[in-house]
Short mmCIF file of C-alpha atoms and ligand atoms in Angstrom, two decimals:
data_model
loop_
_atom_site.label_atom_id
_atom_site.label_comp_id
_atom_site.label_asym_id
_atom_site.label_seq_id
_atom_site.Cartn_x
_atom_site.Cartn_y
_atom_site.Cartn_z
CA UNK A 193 -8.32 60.62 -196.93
CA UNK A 194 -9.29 61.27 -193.03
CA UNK A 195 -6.26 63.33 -191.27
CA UNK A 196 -4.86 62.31 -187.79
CA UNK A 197 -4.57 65.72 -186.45
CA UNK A 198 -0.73 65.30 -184.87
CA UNK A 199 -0.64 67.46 -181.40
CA UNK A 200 2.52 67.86 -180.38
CA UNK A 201 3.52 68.38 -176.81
CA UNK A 202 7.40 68.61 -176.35
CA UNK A 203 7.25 72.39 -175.11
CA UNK A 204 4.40 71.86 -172.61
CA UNK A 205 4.77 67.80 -171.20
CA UNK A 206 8.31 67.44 -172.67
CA UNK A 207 9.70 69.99 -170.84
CA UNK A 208 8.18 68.41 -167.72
CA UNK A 209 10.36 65.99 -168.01
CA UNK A 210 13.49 66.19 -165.45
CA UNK A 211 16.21 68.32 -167.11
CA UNK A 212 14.55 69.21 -170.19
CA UNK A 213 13.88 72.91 -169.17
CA UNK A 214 14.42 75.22 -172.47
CA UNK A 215 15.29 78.79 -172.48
CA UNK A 216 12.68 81.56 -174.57
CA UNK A 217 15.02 81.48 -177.19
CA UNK A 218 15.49 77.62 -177.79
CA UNK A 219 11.59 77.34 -177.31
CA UNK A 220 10.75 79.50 -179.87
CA UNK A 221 13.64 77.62 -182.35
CA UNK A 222 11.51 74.45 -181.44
CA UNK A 223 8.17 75.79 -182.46
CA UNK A 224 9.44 76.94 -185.71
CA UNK A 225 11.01 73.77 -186.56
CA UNK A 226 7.75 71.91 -185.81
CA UNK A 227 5.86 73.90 -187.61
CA UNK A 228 7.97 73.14 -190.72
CA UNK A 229 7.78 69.64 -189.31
CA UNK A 230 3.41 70.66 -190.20
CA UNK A 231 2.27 69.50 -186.74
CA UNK A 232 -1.36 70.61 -186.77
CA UNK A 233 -1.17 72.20 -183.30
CA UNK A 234 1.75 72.65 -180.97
CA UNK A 235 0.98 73.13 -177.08
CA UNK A 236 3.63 76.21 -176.19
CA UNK A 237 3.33 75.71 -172.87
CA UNK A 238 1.51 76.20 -169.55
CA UNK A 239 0.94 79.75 -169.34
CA UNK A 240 -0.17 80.32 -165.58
CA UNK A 241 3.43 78.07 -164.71
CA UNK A 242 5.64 80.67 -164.53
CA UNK A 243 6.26 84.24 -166.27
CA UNK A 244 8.91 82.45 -168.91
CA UNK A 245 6.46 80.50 -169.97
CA UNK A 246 3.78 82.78 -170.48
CA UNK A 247 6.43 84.87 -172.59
CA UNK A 248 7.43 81.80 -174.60
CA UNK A 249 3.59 81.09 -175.96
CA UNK A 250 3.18 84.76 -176.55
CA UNK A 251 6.36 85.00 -178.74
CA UNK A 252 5.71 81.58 -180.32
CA UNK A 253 1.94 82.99 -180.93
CA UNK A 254 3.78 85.70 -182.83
CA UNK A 255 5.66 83.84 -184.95
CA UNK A 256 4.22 80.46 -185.99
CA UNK A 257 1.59 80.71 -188.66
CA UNK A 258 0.83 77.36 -189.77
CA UNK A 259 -0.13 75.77 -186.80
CA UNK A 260 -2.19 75.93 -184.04
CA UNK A 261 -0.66 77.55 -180.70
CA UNK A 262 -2.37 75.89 -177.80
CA UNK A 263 -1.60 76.75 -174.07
CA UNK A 264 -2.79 73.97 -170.87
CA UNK A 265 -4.56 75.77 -168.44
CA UNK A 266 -6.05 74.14 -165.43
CA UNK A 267 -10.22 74.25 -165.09
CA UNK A 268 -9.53 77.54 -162.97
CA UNK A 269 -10.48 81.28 -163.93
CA UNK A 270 -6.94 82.30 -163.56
CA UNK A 271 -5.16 79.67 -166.08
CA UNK A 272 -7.84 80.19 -168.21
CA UNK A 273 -7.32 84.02 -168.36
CA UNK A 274 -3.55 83.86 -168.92
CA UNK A 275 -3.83 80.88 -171.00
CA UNK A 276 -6.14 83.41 -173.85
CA UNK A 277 -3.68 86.28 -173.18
CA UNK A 278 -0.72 84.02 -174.08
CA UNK A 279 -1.91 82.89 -177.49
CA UNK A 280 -3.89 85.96 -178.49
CA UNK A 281 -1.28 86.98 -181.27
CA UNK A 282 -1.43 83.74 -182.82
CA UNK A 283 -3.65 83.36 -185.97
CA UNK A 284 -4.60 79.85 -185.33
CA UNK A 285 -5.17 79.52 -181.33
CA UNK A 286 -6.31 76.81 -178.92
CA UNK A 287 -6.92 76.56 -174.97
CA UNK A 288 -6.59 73.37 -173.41
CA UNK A 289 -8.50 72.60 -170.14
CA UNK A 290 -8.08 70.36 -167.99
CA UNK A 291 -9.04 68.42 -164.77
CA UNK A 292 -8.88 65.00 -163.40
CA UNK A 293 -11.97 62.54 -163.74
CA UNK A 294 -10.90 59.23 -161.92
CA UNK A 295 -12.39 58.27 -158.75
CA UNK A 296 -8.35 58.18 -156.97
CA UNK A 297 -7.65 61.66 -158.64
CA UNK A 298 -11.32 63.11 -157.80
CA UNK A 299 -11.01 62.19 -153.94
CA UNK A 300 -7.24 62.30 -152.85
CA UNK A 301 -5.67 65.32 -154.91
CA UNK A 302 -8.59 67.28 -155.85
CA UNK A 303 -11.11 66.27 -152.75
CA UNK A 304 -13.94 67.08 -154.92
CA UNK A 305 -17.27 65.25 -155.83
CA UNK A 306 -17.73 63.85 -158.84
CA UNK A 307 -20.53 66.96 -159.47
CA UNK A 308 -18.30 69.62 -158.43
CA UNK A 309 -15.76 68.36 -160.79
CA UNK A 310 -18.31 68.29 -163.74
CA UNK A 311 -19.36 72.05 -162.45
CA UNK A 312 -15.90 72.92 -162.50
CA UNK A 313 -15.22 71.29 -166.06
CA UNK A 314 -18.05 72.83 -167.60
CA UNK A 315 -17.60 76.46 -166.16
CA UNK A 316 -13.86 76.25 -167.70
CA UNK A 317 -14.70 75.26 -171.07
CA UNK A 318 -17.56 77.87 -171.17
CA UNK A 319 -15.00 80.68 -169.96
CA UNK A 320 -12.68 79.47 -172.11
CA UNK A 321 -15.23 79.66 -175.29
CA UNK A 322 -15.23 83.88 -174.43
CA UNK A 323 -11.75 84.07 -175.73
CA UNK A 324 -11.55 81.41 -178.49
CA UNK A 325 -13.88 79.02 -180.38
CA UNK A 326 -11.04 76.06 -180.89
CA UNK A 327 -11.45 74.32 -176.58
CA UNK A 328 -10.17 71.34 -175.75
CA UNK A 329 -10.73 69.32 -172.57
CA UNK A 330 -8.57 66.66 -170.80
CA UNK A 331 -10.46 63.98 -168.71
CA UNK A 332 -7.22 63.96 -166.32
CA UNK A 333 -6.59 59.95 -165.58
CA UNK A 334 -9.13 58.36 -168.23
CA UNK A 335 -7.08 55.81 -168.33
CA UNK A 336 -8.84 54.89 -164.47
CA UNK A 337 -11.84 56.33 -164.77
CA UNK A 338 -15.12 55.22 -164.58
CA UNK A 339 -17.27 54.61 -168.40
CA UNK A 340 -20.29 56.04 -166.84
CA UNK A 341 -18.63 59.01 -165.36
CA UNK A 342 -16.60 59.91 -168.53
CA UNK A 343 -19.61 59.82 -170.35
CA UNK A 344 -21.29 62.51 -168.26
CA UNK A 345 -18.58 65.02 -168.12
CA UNK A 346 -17.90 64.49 -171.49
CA UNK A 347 -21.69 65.01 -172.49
CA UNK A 348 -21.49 68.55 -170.49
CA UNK A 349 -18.40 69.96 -171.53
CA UNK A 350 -19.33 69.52 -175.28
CA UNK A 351 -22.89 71.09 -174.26
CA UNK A 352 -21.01 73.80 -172.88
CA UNK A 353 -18.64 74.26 -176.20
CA UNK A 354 -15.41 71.97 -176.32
CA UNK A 355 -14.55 70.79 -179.87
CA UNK A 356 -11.83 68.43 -178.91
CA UNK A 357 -11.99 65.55 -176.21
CA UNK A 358 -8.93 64.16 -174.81
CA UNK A 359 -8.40 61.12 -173.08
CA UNK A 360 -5.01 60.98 -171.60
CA UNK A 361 -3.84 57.53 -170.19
CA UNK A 362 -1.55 59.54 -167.92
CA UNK A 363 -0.36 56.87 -166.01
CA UNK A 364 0.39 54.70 -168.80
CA UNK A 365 -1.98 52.24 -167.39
CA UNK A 366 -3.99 50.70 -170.23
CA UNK A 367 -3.10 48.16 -172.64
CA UNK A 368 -3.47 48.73 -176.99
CA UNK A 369 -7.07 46.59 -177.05
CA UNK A 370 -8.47 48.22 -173.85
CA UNK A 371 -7.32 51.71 -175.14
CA UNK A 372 -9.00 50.59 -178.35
CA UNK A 373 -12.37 49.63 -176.91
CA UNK A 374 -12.66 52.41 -174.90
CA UNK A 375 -11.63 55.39 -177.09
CA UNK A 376 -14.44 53.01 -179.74
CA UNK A 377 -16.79 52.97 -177.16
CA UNK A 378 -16.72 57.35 -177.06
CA UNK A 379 -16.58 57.65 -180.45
CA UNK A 380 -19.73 55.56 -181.65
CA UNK A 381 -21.60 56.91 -178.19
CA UNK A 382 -21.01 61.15 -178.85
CA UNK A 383 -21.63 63.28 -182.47
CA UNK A 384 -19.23 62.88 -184.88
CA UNK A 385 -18.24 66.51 -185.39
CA UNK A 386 -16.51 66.14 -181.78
CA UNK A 387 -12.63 65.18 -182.35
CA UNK A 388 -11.33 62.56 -179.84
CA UNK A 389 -7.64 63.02 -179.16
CA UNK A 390 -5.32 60.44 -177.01
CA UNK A 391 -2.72 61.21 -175.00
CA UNK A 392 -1.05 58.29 -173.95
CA UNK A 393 2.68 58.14 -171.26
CA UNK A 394 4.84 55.54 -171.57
CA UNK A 395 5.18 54.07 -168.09
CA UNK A 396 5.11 50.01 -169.53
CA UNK A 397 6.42 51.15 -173.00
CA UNK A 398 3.11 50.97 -174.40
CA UNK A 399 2.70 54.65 -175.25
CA UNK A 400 2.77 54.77 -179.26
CA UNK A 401 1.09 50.99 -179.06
CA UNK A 402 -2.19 52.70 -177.32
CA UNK A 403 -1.80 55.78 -179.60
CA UNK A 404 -2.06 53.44 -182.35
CA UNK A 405 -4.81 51.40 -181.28
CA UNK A 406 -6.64 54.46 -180.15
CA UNK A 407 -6.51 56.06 -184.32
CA UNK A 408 -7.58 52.68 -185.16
CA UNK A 409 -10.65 52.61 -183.23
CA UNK A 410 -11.97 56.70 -183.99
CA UNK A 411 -9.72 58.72 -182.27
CA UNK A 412 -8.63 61.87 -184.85
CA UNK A 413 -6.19 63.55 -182.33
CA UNK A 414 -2.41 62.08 -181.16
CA UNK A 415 -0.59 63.80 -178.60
CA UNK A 416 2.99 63.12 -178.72
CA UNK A 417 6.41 64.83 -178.52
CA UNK A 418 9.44 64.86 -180.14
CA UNK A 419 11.50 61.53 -179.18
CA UNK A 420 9.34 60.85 -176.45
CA UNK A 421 10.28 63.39 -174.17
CA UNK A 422 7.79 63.66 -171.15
CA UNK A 423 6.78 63.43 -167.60
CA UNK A 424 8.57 59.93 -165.99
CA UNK A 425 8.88 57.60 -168.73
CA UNK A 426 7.62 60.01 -171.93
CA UNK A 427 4.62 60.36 -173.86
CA UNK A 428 4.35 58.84 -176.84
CA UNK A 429 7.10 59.49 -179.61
CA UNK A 430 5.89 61.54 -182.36
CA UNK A 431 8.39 59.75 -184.69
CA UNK A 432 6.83 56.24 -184.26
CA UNK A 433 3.48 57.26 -184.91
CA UNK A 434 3.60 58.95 -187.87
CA UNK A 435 6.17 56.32 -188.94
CA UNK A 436 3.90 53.95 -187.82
CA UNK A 437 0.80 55.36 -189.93
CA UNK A 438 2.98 55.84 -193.18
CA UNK A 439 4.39 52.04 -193.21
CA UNK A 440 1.55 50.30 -192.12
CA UNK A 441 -1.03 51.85 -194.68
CA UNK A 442 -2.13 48.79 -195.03
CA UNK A 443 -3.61 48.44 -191.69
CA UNK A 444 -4.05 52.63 -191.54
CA UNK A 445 -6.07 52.64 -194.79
CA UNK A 446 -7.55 55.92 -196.07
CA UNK A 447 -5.68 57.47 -192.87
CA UNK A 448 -2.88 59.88 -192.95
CA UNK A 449 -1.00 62.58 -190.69
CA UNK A 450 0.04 65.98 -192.94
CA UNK A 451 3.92 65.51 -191.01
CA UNK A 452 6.87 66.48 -193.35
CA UNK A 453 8.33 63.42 -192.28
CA UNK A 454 11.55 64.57 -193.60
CA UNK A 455 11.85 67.43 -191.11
CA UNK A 456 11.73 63.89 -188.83
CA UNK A 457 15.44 63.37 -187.86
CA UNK A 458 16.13 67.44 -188.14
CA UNK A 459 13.66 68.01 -185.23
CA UNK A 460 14.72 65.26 -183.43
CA UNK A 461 18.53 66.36 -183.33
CA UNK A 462 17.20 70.10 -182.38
CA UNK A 463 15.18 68.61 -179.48
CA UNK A 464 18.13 66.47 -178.04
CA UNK A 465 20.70 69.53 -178.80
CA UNK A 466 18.46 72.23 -176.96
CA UNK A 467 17.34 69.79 -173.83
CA UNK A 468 20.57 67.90 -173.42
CA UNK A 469 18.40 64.79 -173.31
CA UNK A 470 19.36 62.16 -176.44
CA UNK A 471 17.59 59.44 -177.15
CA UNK A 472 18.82 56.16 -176.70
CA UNK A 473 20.93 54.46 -179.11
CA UNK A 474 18.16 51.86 -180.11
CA UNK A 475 15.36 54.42 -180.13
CA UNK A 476 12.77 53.44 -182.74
CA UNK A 477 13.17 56.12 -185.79
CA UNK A 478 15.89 58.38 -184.36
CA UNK A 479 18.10 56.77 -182.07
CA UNK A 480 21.57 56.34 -183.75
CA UNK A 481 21.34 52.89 -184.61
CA UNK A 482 17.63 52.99 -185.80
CA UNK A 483 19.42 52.45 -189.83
CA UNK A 484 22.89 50.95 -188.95
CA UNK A 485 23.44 47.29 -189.49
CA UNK A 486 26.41 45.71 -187.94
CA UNK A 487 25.88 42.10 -188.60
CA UNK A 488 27.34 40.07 -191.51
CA UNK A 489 23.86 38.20 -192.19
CA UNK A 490 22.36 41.38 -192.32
CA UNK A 491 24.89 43.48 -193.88
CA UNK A 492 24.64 40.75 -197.02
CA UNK A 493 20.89 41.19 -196.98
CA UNK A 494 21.02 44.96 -197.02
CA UNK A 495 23.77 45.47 -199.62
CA UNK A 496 21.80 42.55 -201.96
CA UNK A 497 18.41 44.40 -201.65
CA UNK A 498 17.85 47.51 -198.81
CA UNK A 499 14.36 45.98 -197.87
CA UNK A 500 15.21 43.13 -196.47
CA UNK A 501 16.54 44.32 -193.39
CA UNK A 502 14.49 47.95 -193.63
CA UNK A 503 10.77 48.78 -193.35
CA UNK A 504 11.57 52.77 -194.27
CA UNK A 505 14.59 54.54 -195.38
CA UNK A 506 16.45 56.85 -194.13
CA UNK A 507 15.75 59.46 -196.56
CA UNK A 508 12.27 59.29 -195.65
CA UNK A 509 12.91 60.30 -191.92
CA UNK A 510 15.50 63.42 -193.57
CA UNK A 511 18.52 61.65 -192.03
CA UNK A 512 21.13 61.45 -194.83
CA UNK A 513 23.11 58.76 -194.84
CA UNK A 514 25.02 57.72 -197.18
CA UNK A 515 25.86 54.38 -195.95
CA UNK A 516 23.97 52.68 -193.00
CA UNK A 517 26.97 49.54 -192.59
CA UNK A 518 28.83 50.04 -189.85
CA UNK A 519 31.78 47.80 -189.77
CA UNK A 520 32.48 46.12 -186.28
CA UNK A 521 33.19 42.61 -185.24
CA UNK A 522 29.84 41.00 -186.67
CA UNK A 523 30.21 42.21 -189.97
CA UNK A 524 31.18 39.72 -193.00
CA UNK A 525 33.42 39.45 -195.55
CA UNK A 526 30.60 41.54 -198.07
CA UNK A 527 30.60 44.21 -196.10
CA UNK A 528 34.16 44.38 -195.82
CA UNK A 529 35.19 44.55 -198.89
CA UNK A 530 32.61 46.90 -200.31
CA UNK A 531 34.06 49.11 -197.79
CA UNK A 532 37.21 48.41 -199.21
CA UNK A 533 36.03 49.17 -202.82
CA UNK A 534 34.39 52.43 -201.64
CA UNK A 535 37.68 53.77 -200.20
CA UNK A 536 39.35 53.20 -203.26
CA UNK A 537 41.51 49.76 -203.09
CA UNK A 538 41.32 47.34 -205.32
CA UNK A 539 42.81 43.96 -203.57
CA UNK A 540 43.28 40.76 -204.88
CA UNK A 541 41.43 37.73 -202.93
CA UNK A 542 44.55 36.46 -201.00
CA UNK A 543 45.09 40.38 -200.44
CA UNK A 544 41.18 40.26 -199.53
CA UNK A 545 41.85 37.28 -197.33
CA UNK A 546 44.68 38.86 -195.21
CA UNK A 547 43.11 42.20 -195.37
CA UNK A 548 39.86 40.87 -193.46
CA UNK A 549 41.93 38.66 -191.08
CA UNK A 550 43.60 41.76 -189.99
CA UNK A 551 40.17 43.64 -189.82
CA UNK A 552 38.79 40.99 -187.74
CA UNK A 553 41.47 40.92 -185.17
CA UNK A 554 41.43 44.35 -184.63
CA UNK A 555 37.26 44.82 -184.37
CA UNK A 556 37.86 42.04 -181.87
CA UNK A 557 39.27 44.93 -179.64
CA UNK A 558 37.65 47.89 -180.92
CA UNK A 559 34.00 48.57 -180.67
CA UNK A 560 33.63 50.56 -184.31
CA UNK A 561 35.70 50.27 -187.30
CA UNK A 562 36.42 53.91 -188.90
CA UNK A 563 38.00 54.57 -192.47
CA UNK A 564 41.57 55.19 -191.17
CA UNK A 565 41.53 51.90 -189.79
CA UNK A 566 40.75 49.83 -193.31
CA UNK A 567 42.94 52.29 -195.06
CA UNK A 568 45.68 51.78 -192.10
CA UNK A 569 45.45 47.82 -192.38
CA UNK A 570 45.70 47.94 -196.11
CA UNK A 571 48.88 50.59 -196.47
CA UNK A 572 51.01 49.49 -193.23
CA UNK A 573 53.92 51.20 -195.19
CA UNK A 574 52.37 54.71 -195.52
CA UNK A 575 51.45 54.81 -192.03
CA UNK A 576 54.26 53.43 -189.88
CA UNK A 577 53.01 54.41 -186.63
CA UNK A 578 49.48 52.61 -186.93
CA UNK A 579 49.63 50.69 -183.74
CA UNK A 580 45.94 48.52 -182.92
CA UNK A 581 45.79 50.29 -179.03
CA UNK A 582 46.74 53.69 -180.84
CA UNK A 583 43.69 53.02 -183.17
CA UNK A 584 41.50 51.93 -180.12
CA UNK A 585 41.98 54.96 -178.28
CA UNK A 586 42.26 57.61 -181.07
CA UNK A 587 38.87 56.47 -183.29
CA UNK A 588 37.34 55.76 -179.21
CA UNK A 589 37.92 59.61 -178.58
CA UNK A 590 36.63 60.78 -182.03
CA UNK A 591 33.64 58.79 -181.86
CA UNK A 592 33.08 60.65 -178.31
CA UNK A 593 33.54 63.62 -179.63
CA UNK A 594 31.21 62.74 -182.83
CA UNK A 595 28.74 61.20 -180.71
CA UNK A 596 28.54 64.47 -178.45
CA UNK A 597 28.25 66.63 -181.06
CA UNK A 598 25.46 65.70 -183.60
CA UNK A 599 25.27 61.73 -182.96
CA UNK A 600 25.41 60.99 -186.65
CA UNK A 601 26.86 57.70 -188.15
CA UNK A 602 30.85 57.80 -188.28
CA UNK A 603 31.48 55.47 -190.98
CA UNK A 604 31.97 56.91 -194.43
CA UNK A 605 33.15 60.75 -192.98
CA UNK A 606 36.54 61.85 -193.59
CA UNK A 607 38.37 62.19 -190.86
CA UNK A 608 41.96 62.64 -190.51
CA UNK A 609 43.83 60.74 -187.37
O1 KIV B 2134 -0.94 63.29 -168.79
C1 KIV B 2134 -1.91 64.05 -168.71
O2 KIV B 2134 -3.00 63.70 -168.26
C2 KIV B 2134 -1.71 65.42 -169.17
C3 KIV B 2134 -2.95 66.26 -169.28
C4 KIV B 2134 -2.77 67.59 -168.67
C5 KIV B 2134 -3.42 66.30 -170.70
O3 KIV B 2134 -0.63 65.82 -169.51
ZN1 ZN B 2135 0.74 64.08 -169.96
#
């Protein structure tokens, strides 16, 4: 089997990201929780940035064992320097330099030559080599760089000792098949003891589509963070592309990633807790309706046979649910009265028939359907004061409150009105 080496990001580029600052202390519960996750090397941070951050690798460095502990340091003496002193506790330690390659980058922000940036590359990665043996380099702006030039640099800075290549698309410029030709055009072109990694942002939503296409043409390296967190519009989700690999075997034959993907949803709930930041509903993977199904048609499938409507289960990703139907005004009559059978009632069909009239009428007004509501429907006379606009404001409120606090599915918890 040939690994995908998973690099994950979230404390260096995810916390670029506006509003996803975290404190020492919820940086260092991160780290621990992906390296039970098993990412092969987590990027701590920028040490040069700023003296928190510098503290956070070191402490991180101290603690995490099974994974690498990588710090970004600019192609400068100074980041370099700081960078080594950050990690120096950690048993398993990386620098990662960096500095921008394309012609737009080279001339307007750094207002070098194209030779003083290769001087400046290659002096890095051999000053980074006196403090570690693992060096990475970043061609800054692949993505709009120029073939010929990427091959130089690249030829020099492995000459003068990086083991890792990266080639972020950090605009989020390229498309999947020119990301693939490209990273395939490196790969055949340099030795193959040289890793190439990807780093790809998500500026036209293509992010985990040029990862993908990237490990399918050579590259050994993703770099990706925890629901997508990152500068602008993300980087690519970790989630999706280790989902991505693990369903598609087919097309990712003899390929795999060494992610507990069961510490998946876990990680994913500690990232949006500590930043604030939760992913959207629809997220692919951990968003809160990635396993709910609220349509009849599909709730019918699903409680006939799960795969039908689902490519993965839940379980897989560590998110326990016990039921994925949520009941709302799509849902059919199948749905409805498993429901019904789970909470304990045992109707006859005209019962059936008047029970699911009155559950229609009401998810006509209501966005979500909890327990109390079937259970109020079906025992009017135990609970007098059940009112629809009562139900509609109560259940909105809880499901606020739900959402806010760990964003799990309602249905099937036991909640009292
Ligand atoms: O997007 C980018 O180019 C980066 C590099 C520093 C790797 O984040
Ligand atoms: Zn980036």
């Amino acid at each position: 089997m040939e690994m995908v080496k998973i690099f994950d990001t979230t404390l260096r580029d995810g916390e670029q990201s506006p509003g996803a600052s975290m404190t020492i202390e919820e940086k260092i519960k991160v780290a621990k929780q992906l390296e039970k996750l098993r990412v092969d090397i987590i990027e701590a941070g920028f040490a040069a940035a700023s003296p928190g951050d510098f503290e956070a690798i070191n402490m991180i460095a101290k603690e995490v064992k099974d994974s690498t502990i990588c710090s970004l340091a600019r192609a400068v003496e100074g980041d370099i320097k700081k960078a080594a002193e950050a990690i120096a506790p950690a048993p398993l330690k990386r620098i990662h330099t960096f500095i921008a390659t394309s012609p737009i980058h080279m001339e307007y922000k750094l207002r070098m030559t194209p030779d003083e940036v290769i001087k400046r590359a290659v002096d890095a990665v051999k000053y980074a080599r006196t403090f570690v043996d693992d060096v990475e380099f970043s061609c800054e702006d692949a993505g709009r760089s120029e073939m010929s030039f990427l091959k130089e640099i690249i030829s020099a800075v492995i000459e003068a000792g990086a083991k890792t290549i990266n080639i972020p698309d950090t605009v989020g410029y390229r498309f999947p098949h020119e990301m693939g030709e490209m990273i395939k055009e490196l790969v055949d072109y340099f030795p193959k003891d040289i890793t190439f990694s990807v780093h790809c942002h998500n500026d036209l939503g293509l992010a985990t589509a040029n990862s993908l296409y990237s490990v399918l043409n050579g590259a050994r390296q993703v770099e990706c963070t925890i629901n997508g967190l990152g500068e602008r519009a993300g980087n690519a989700a970790l989630e999706e592309i280790v989902m991505a690999i693990k369903v598609r075997r087919d097309l990712f034959d003899g390929i795999d990633t060494r992610i507990n993907t069961k510490e998946i949803y876990p990680t994913s709930r500690l990232v949006a807790s500590v930043t604030g930041i939760e992913p959207q509903p629809n997220k692919a993977i951990v968003g809160r309706n990635a396993f709910a199904h609220e349509s009849g048609i599909h709730q019918d499938g699903v409680l006939k046979h799960k795969q039908t409507y689902e490519i993965m289960s839940a379980e897989s990703i560590g998110l326990d649910v016990k039921d994925t139907i949520v009941l709302g005004k799509h849902s059919g009559r199948h749905a409805f009265s498993k429901k019904l059978e789970a909470l304990g009632f045992n109707l006859s069909k005209d019962e059936l028939d008047e029970a699911f009239l009155k559950f229609k009428k009401l998810a006509d007004k209501k966005k979500e359907i909890y327990d109390e509501d079937i259970i109020a429907i079906n025992k009017p006379a135990q609970v007098d004061s059940y009112d629809i606009q009562d139900a509609i404001d109560g259940a909105e409120l809880l499901h606020r409150l739900d959402r806010d606090t760990s964003g799990v599915l309602l249905l099937g918890k036991n909640r009292a009105f």
